[in-house]
Coordinates of N, CA and C and ligand atoms in Angstrom, one line a residue:
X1 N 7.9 -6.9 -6.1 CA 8.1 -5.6 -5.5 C 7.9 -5.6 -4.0
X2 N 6.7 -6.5 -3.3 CA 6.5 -6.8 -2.0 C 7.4 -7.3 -1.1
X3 N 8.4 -8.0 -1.6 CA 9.3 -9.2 -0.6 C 10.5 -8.3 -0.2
X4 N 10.7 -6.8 -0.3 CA 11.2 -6.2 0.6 C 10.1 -5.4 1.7
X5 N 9.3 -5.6 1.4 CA 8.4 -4.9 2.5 C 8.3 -5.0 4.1
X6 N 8.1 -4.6 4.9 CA 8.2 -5.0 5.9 C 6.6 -4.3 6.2
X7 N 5.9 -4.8 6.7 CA 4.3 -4.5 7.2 C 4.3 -3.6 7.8
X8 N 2.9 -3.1 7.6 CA 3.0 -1.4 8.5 C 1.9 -1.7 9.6
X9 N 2.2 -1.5 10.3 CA 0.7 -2.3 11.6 C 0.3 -0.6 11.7
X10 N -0.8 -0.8 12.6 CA -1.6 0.5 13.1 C -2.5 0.0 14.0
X11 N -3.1 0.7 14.7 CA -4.1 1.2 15.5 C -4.6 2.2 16.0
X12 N -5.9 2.3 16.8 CA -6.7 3.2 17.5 C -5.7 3.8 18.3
X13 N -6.4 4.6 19.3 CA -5.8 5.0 20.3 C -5.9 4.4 21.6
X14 N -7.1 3.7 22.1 CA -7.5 2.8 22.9 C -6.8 1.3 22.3
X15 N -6.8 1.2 21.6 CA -5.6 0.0 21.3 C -6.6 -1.4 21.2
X16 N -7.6 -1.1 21.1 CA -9.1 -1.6 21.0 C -8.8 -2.5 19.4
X17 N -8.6 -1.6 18.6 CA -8.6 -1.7 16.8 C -7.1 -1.9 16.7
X18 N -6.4 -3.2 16.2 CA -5.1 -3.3 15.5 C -5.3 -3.7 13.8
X19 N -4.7 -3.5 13.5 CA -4.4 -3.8 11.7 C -3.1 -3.6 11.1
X20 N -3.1 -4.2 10.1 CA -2.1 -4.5 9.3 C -2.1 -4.8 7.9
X21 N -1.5 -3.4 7.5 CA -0.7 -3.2 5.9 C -0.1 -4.2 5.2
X22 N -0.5 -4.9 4.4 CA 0.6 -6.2 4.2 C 1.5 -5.4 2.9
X23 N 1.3 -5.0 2.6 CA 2.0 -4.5 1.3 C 2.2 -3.0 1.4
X24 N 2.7 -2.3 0.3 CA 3.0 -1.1 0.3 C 1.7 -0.3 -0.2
X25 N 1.1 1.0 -0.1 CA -0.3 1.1 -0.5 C 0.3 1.8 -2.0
X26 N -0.7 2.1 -2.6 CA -0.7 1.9 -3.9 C -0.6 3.8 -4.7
X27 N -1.1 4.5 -3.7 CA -0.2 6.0 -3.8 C -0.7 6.7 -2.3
X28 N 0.1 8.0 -2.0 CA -0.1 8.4 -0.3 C -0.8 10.0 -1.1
X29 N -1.8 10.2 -0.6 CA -2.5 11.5 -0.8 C -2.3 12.2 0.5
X30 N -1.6 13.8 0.5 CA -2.0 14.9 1.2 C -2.9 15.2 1.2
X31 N -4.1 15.2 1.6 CA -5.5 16.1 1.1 C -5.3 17.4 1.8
X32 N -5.4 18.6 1.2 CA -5.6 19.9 1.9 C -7.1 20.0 1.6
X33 N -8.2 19.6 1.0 CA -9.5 20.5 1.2 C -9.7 20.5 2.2
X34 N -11.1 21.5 2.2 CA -11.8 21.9 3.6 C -12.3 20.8 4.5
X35 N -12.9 19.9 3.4 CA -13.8 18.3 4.6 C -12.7 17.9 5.3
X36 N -11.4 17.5 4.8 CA -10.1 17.0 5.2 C -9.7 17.6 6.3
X37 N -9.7 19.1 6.0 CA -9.4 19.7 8.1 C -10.3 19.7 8.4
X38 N -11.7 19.7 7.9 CA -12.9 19.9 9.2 C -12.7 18.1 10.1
X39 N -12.2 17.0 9.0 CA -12.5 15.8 9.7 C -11.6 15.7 10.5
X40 N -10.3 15.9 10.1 CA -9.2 16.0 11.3 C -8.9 17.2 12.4
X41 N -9.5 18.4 12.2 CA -9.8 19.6 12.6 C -8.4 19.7 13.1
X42 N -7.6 19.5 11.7 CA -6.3 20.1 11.5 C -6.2 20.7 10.3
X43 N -4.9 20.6 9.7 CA -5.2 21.6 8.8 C -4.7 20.6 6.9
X44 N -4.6 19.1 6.9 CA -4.5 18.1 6.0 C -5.0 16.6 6.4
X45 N -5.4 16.0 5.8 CA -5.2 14.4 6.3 C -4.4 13.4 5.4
X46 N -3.7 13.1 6.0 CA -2.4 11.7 5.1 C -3.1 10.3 5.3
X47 N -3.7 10.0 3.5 CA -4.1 8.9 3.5 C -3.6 7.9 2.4
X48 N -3.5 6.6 2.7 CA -2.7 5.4 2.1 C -3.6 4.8 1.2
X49 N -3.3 5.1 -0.1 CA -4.6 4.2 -0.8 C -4.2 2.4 -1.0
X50 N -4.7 1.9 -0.4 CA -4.6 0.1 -0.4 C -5.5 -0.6 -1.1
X51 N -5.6 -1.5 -1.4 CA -6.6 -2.5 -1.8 C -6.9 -3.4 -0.4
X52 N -8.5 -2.9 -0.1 CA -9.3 -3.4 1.4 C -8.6 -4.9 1.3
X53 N -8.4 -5.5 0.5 CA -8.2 -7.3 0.9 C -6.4 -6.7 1.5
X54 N -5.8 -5.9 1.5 CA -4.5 -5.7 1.7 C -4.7 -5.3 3.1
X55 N -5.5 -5.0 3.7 CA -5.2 -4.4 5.0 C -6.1 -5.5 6.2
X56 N -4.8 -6.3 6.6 CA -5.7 -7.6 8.2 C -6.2 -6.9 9.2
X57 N -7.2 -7.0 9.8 CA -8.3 -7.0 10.8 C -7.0 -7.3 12.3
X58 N -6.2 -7.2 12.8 CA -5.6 -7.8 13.3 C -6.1 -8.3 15.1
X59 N -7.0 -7.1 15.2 CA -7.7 -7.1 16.6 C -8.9 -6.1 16.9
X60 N -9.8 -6.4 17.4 CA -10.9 -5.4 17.6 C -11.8 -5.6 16.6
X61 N -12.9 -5.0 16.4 CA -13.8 -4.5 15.4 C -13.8 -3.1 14.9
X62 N -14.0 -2.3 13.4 CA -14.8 -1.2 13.1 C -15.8 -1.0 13.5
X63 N -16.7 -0.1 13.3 CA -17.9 0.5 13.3 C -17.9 1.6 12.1
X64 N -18.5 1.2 11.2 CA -18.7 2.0 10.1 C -19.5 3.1 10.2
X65 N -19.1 4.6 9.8 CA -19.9 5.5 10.0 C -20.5 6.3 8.8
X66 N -21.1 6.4 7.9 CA -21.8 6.9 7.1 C -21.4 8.5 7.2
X67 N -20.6 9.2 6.4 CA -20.3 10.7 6.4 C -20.4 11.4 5.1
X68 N -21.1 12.6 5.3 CA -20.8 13.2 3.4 C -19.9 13.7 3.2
X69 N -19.4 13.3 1.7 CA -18.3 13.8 1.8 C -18.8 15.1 0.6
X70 N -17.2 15.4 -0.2 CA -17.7 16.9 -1.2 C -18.0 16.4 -2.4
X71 N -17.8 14.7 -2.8 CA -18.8 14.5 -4.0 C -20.0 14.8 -3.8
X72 N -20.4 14.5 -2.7 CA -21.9 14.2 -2.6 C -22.2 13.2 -2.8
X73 N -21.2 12.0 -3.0 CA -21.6 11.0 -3.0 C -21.8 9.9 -1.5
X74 N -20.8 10.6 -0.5 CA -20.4 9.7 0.5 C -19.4 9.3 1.1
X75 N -19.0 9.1 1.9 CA -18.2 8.2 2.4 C -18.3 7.3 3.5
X76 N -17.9 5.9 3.8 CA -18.0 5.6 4.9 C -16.3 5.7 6.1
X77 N -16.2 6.0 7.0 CA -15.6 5.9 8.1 C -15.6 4.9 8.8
X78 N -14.6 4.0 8.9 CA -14.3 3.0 9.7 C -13.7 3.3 11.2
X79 N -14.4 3.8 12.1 CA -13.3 4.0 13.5 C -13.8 3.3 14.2
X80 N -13.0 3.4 15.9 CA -12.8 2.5 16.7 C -14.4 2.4 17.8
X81 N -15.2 1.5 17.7 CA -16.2 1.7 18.6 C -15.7 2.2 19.5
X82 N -14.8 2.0 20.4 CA -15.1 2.3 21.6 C -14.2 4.1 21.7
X83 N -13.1 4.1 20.8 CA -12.4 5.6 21.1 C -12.9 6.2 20.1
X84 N -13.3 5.8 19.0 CA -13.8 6.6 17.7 C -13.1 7.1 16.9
X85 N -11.7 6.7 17.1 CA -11.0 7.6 16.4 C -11.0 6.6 14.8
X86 N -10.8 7.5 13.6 CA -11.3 6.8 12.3 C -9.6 6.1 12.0
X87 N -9.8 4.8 11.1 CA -9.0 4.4 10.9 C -8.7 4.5 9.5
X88 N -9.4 4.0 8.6 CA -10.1 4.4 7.3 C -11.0 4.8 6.2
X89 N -11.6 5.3 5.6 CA -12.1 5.7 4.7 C -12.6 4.7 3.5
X90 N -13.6 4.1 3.2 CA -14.3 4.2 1.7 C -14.9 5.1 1.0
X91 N -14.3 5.6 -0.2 CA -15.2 6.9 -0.7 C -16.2 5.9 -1.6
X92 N -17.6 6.2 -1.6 CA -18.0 5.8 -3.1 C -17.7 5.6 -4.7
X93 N -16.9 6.7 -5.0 CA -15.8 6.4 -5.8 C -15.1 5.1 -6.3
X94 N -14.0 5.0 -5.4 CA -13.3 3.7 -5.4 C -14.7 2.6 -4.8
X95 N -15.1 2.8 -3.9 CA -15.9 1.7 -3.5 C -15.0 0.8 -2.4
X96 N -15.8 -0.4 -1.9 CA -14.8 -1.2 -0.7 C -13.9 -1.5 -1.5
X97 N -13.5 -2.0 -2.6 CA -12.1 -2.5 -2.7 C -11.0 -1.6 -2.5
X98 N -11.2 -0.6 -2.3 CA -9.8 0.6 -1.6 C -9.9 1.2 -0.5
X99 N -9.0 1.1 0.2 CA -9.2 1.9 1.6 C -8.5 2.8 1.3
X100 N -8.6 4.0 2.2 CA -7.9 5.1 2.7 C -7.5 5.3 4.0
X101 N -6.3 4.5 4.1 CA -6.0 4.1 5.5 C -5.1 5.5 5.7
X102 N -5.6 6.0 6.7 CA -5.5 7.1 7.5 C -3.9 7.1 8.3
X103 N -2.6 7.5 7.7 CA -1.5 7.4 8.0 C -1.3 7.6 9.4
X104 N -1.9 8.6 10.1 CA -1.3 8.7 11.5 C -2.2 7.9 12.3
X105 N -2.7 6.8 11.8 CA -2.6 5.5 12.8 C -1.3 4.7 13.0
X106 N -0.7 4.7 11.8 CA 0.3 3.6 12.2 C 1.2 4.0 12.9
X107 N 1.6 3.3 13.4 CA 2.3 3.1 14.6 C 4.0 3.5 14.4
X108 N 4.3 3.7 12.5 CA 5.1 4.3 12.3 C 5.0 5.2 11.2
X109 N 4.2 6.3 11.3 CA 3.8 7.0 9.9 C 4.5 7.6 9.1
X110 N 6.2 7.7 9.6 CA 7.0 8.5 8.9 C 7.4 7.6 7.8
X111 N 7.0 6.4 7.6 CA 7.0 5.6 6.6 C 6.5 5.6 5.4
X112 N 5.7 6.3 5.5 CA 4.9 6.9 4.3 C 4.6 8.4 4.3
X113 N 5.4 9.1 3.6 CA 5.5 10.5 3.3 C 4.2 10.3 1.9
X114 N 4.0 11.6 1.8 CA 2.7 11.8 0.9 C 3.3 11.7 -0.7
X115 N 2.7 11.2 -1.4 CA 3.3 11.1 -2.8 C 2.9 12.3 -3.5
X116 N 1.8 12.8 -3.0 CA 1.0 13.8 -4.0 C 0.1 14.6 -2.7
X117 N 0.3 16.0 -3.3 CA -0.8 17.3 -2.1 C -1.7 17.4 -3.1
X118 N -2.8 17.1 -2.7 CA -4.1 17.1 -3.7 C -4.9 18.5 -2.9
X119 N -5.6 18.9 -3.7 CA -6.4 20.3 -3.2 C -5.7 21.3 -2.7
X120 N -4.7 21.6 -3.1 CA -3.2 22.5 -2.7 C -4.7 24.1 -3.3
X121 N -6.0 24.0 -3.4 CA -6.4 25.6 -3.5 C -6.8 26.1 -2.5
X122 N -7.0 25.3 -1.6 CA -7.7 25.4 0.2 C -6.5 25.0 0.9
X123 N -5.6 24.5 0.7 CA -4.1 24.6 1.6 C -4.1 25.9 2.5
X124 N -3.7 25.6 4.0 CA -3.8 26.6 4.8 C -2.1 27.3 4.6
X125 N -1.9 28.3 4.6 CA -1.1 29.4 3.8 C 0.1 29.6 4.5
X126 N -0.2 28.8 6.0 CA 1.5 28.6 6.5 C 2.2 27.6 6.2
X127 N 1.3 26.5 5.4 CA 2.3 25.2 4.9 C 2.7 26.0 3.9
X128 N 3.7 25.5 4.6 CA 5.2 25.6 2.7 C 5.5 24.3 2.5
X129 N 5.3 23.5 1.3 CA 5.3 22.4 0.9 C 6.9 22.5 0.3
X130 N 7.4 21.0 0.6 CA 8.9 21.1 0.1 C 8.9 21.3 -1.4
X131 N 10.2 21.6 -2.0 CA 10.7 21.9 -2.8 C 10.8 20.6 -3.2
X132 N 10.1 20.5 -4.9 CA 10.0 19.3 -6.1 C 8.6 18.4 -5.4
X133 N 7.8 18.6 -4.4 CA 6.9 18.6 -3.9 C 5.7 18.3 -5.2
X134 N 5.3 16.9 -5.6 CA 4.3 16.8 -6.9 C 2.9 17.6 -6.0
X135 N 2.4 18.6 -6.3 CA 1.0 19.0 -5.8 C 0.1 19.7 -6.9
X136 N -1.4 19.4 -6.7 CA -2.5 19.7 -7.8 C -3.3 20.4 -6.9
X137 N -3.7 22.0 -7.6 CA -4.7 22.2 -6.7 C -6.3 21.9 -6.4
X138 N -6.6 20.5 -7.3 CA -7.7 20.1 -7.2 C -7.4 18.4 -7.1
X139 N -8.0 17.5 -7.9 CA -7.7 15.9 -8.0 C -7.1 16.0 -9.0
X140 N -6.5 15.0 -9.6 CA -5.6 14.6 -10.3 C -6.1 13.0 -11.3
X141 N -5.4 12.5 -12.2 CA -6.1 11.6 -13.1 C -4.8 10.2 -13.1
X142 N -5.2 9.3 -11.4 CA -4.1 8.2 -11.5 C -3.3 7.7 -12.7
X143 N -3.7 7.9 -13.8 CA -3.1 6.9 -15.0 C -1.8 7.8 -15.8
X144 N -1.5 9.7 -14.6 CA -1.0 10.4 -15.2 C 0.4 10.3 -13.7
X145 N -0.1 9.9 -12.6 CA 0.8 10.1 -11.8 C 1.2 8.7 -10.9
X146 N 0.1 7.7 -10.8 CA 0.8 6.8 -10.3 C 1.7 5.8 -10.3
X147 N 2.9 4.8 -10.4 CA 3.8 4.6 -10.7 C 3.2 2.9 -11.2
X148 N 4.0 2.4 -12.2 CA 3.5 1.3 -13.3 C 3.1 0.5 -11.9
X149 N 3.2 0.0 -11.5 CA 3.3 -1.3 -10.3 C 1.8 -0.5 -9.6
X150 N 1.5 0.4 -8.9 CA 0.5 1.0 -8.8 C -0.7 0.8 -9.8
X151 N -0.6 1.0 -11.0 CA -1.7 0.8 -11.7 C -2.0 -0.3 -12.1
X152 N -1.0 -1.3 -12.2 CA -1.4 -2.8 -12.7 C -2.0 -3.4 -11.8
X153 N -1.9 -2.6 -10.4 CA -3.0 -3.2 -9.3 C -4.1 -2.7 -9.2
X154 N -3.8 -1.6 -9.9 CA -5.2 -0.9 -10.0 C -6.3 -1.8 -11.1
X155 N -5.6 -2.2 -12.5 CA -6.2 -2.4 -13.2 C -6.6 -4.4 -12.9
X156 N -5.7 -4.5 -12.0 CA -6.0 -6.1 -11.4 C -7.7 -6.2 -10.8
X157 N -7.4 -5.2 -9.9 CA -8.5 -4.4 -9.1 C -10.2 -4.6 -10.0
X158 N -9.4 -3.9 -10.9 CA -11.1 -3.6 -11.8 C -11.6 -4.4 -12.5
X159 N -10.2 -6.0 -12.8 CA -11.0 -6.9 -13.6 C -11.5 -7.7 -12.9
X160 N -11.3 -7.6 -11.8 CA -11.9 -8.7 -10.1 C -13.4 -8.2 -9.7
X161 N -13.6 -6.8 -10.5 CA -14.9 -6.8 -10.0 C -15.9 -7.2 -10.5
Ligands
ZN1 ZN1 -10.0 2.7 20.1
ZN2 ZN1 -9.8 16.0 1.4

């Protein structure tokens, strides 16, 4: 499925932090809850769920930031020491083996349109989401929406750990 891919690079804004997608991520979340615009202090954030060994270091370092999230469990933030801006996400949840690589880093985001609007019950009320648009107004149960090739990495995932 990979060997038509073409890599998705990204970075910071200081250009400090480069990286690189080697593969396709494994589903794209719209998040509308509230943590999601308070973090972007917009009004959604577009994230790429990957497997962390899938995404190269290509220049710079992270600085990991310890943030709560609405489990209550946690999350860490990876952004740019010097501009700060976040690149990706570990929720405790998934744990390191999945990033949440934060789409409007890459350097071409229109490449990844959102597969799924998750938390569509705190959605701010002037998005109009397109028409056939998959959206849940809370989380959703991967093994019900993500696509076979998705999950068999998922499930590769789980017997690695
Ligand atoms: Zn930077
Ligand atoms: Zn969210």
């Amino acid at each position: 499925m990979n060997t038509e891919f073409t890599p998705l690079e990204g970075g910071c804004t200081c250009r400090f932090v480069r990286f690189r997608m080697t593969s396709r991520p494994l589903f794209v979340h719209c998040c509308h809850c509230r943590w999601c615009q308070r973090e972007t202090g917009a009004s959604f954030v577009l994230n790429a769920l990957i497997e962390s060994d899938r995404v190269d270091l290509l220049a710079g370092e992270v600085m990991v930031v310890d943030t709560p999230s609405n489990s209550g469990k946690g999350q860490a933030i990876s952004r740019c020491p010097r501009c700060h801006v976040a690149l990706w996400s570990n929720y405790s949840g998934s744990g390191d083996v999945v990033r949440f690589v934060r789409v409007g880093t890459l350097d071409d985001p229109d490449r990844l349109p959102p597969d799924i609007h998750i938390y569509t019950s705190s959605k701010q009320p002037w998005i109009v989401l397109p028409p056939g648009a998959v959206a849940v107004p809370g989380y959703y149960k991967a093994s019900d929406l993500w696509p076979e090739e998705s999950l068999k990495r998922r499930a590769a995932l789980r017997a690695s750990r």
